[in-house]
mmCIF file of C-alpha atoms in Angstrom:
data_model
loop_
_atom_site.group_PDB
_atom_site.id
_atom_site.type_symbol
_atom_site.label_atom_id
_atom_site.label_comp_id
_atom_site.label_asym_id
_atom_site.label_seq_id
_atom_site.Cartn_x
_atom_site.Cartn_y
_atom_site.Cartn_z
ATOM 1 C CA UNK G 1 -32.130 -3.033 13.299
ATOM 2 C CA UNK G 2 -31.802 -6.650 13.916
ATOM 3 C CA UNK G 3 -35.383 -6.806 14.894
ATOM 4 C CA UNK G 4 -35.987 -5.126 11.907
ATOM 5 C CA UNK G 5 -34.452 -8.161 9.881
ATOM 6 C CA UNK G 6 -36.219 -10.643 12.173
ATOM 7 C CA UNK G 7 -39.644 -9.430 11.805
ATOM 8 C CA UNK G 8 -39.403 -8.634 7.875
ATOM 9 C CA UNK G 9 -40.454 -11.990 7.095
ATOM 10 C CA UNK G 10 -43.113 -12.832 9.420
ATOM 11 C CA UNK G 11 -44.790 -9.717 8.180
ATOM 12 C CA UNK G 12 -43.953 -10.488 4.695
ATOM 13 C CA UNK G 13 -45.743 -14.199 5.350
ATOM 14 C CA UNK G 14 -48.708 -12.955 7.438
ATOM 15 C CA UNK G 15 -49.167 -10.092 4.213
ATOM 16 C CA UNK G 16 -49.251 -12.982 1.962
ATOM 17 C CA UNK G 17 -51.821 -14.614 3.871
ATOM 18 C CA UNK G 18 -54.006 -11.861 4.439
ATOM 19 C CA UNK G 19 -53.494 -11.365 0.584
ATOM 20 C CA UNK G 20 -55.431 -14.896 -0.132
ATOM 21 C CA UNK G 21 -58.775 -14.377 2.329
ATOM 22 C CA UNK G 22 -61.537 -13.118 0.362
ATOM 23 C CA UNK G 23 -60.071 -10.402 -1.845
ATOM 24 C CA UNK G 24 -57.659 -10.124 -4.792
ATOM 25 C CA UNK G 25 -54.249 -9.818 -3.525
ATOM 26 C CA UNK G 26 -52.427 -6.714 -3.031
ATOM 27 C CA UNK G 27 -48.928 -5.746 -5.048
ATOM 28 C CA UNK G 28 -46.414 -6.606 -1.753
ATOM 29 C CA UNK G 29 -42.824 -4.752 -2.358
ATOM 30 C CA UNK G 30 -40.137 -4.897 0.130
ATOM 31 C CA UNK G 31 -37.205 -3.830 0.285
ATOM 32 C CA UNK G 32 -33.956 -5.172 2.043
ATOM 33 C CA UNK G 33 -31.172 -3.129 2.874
ATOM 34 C CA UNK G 34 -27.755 -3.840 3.823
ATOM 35 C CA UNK G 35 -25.125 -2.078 5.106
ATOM 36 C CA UNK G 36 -22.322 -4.408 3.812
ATOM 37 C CA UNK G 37 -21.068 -3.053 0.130
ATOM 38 C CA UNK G 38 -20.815 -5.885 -2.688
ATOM 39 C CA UNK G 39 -17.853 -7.610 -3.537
ATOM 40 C CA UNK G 40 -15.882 -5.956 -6.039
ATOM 41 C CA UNK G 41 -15.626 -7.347 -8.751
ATOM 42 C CA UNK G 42 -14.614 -4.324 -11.265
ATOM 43 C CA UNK G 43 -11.316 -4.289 -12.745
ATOM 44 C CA UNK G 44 -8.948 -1.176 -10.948
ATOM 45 C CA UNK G 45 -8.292 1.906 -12.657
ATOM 46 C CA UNK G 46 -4.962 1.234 -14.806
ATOM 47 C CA UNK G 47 -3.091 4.041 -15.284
ATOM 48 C CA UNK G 48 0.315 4.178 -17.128
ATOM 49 C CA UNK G 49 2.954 1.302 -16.322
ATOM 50 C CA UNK G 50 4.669 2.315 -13.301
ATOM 51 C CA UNK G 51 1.971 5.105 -11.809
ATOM 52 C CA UNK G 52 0.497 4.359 -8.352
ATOM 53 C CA UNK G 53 -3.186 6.090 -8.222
ATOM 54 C CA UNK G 54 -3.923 7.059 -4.600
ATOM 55 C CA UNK G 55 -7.480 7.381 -4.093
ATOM 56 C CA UNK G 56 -10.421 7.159 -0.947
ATOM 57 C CA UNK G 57 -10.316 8.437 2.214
ATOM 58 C CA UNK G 58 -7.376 10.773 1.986
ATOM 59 C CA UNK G 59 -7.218 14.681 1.758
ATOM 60 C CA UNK G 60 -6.120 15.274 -2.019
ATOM 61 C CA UNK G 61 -6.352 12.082 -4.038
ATOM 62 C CA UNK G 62 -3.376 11.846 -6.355
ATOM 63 C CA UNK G 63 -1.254 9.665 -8.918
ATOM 64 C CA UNK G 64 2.353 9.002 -8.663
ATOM 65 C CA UNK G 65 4.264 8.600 -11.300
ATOM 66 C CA UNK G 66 7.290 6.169 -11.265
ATOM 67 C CA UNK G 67 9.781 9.271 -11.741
ATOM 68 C CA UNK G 68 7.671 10.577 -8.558
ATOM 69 C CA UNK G 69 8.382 7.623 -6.560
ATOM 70 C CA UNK G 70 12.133 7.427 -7.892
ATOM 71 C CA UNK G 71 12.629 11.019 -6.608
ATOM 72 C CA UNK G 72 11.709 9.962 -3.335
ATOM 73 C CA UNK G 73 14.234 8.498 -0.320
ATOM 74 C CA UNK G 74 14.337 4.946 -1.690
ATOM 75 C CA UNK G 75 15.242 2.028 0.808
ATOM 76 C CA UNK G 76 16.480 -1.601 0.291
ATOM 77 C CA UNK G 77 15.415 -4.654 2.495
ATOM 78 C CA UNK G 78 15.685 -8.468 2.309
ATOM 79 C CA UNK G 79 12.622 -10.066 2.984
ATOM 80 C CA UNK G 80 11.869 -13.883 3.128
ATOM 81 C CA UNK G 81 8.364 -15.248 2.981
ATOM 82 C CA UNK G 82 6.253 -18.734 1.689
ATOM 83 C CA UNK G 83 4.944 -18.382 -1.925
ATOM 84 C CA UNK G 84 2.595 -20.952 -3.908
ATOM 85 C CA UNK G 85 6.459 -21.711 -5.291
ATOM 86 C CA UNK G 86 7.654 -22.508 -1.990
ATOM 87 C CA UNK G 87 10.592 -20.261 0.207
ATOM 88 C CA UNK G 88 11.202 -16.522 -1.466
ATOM 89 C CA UNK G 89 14.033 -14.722 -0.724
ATOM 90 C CA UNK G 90 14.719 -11.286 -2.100
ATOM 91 C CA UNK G 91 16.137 -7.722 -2.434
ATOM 92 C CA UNK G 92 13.710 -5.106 -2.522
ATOM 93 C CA UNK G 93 14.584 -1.316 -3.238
ATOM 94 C CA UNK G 94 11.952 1.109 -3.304
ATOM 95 C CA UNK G 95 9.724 3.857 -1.366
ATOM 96 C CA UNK G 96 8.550 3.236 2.602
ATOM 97 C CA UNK G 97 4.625 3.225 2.225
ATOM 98 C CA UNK G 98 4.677 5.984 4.602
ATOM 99 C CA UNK G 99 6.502 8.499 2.278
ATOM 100 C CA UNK G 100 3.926 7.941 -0.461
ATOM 101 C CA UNK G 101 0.902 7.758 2.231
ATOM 102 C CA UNK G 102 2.534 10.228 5.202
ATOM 103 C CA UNK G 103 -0.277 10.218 8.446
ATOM 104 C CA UNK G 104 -1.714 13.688 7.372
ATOM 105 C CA UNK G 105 -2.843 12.347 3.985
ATOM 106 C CA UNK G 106 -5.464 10.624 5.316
ATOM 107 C CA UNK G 107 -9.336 12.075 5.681
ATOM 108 C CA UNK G 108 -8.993 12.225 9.455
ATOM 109 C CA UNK G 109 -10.881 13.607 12.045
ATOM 110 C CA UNK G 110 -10.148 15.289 16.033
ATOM 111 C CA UNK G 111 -11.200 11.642 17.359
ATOM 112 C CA UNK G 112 -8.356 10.457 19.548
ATOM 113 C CA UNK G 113 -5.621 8.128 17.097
ATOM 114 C CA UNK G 114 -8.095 8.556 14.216
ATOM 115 C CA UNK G 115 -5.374 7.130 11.780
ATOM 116 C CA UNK G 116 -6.108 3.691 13.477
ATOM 117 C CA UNK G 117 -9.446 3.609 12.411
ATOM 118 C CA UNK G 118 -8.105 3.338 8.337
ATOM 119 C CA UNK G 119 -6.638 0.622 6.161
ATOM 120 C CA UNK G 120 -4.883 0.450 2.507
ATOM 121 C CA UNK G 121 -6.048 -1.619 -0.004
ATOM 122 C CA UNK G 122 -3.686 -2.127 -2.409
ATOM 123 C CA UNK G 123 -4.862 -3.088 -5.866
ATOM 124 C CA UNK G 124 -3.060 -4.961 -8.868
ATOM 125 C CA UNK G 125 -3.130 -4.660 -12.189
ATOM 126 C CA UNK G 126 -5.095 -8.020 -12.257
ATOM 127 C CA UNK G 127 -7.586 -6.763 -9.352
ATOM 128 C CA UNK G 128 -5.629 -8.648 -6.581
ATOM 129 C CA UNK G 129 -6.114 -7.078 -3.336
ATOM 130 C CA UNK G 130 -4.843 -6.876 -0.222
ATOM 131 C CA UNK G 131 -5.654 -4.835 3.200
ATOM 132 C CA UNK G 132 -3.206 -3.509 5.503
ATOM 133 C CA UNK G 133 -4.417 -1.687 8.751
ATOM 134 C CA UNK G 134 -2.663 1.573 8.142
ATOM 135 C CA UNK G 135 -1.431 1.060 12.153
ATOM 136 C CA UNK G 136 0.994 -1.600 10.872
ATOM 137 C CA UNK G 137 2.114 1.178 8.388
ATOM 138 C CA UNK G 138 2.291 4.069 10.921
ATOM 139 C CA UNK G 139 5.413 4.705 12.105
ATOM 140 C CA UNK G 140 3.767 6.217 15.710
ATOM 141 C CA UNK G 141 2.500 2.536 15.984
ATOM 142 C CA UNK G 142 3.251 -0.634 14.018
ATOM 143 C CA UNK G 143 5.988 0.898 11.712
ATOM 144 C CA UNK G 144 6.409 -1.866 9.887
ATOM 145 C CA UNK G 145 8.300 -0.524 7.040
ATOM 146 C CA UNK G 146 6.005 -1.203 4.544
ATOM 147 C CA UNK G 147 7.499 -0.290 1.007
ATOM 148 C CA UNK G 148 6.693 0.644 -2.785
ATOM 149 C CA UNK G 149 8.950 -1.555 -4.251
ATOM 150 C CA UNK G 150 10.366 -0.157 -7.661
ATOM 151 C CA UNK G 151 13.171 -2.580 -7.933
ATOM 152 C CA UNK G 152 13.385 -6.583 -7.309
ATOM 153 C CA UNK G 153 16.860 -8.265 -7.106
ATOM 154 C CA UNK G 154 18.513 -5.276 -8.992
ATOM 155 C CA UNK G 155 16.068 -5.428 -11.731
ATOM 156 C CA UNK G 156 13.888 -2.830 -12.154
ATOM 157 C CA UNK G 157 9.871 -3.486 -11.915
ATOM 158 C CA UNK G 158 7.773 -2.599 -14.537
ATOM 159 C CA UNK G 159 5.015 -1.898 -12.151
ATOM 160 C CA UNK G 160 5.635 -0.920 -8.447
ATOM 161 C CA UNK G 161 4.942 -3.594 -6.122
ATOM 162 C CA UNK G 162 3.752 -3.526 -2.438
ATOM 163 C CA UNK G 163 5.700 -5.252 0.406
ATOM 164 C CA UNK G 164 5.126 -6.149 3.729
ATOM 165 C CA UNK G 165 8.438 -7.590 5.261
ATOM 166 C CA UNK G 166 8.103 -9.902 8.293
ATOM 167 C CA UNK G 167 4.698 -11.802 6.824
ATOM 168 C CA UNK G 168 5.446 -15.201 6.692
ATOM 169 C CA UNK G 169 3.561 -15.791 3.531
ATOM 170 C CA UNK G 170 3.669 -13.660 0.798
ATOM 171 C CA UNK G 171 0.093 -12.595 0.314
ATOM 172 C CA UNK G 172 -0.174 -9.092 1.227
ATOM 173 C CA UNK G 173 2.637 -8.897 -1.193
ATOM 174 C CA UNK G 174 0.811 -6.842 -4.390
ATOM 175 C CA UNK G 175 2.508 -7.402 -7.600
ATOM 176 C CA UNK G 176 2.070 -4.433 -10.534
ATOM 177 C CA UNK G 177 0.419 -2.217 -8.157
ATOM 178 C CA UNK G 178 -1.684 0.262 -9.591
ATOM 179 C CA UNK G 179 -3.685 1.597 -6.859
ATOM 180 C CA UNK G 180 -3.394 2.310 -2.983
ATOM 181 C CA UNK G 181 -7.222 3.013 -1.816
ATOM 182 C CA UNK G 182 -7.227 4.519 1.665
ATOM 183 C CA UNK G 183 -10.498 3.201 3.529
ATOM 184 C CA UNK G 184 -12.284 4.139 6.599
ATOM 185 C CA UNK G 185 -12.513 0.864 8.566
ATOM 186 C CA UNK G 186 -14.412 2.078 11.851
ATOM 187 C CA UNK G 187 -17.510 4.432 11.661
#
């Protein structure tokens, strides 16, 4: 394929050359493919304040409400990290990612530790993204604790947000979550 990309434009050049010796010259279309997707640049499906939509590569796509995530085993864990406003410290009660996104939710296949070869992209409100490997979210691997938060310092969220305790900035961190989008990383 490389050589592919290499020799498109030498033929493209010699074609145009050819084109101008003696004759009228010929319509030239060619077309480029990639196999990287665009940026996206689309706003995320909103649904209602408080629903998480859980969409991709996963068995049976689904939306959680906030009453669905509040009827789940809810945890609470300090976390610290580096924010834009300097040191954060807070209390965070919610759902571990793994109870919303258990292993055997995602499209997997016989290949040996398949679930390595996905991430989660979670999506705000305001299209900020962020990828975790789900590896780090496993708990047969990384089990990092990952959690839906529902509640910050007591006071409840109006939309869920995503935490990743033991970053040391505060980026992965997705305020007013709307959407966890499971993707294939590896082919």
């Amino acid at each position: 394929m490389s050589h592919m990309r290499v020799l498109l434009p030498v033929l493209v050049a010699m074609l145009a050359l050819l084109g101008g010796c003696g004759s009228a010259p010929a319509a030239t279309s060619v077309a480029l493919t990639s196999t990287s997707a665009p940026p996206a640049t689309s706003a995320p499906p909103v649904p209602p304040a408080g629903d998480v939509v859980v969409s991709g590569d996963v068995r049976e796509p689904r939306t959680w409400t906030r009453s669905d995530l509040a009827a789940l085993p809810q945890t609470t864990i300090e976390v610290r990290y580096e924010s834009g406003q300097g040191p954060q410290e807070r209390t965070l009660t919610g759902v571990g990612l793994t109870e919303v996104l258990p292993p055997d939710a995602l499209a997997t296949t016989d290949a040996k530790n398949d679930l390595l070869s996905f991430g989660v992209l979670a999506v705000g409100e305001d299209a900020y993204r962020a990828l975790v490997s789900y590896g780090e979210v496993s708990p047969d691997f990384g089990n990092r604790g990952l959690l839906v938060a529902l509640t910050e310092d007591g006071k409840a969220l109006e939309r869920p947000r995503l935490a990743v305790p033991g970053d040391v900035k505060g980026g992965r961190y997705v305020s007013d979550l709307v959407e966890l989008r499971v993707v294939r990383i590896a082919g």
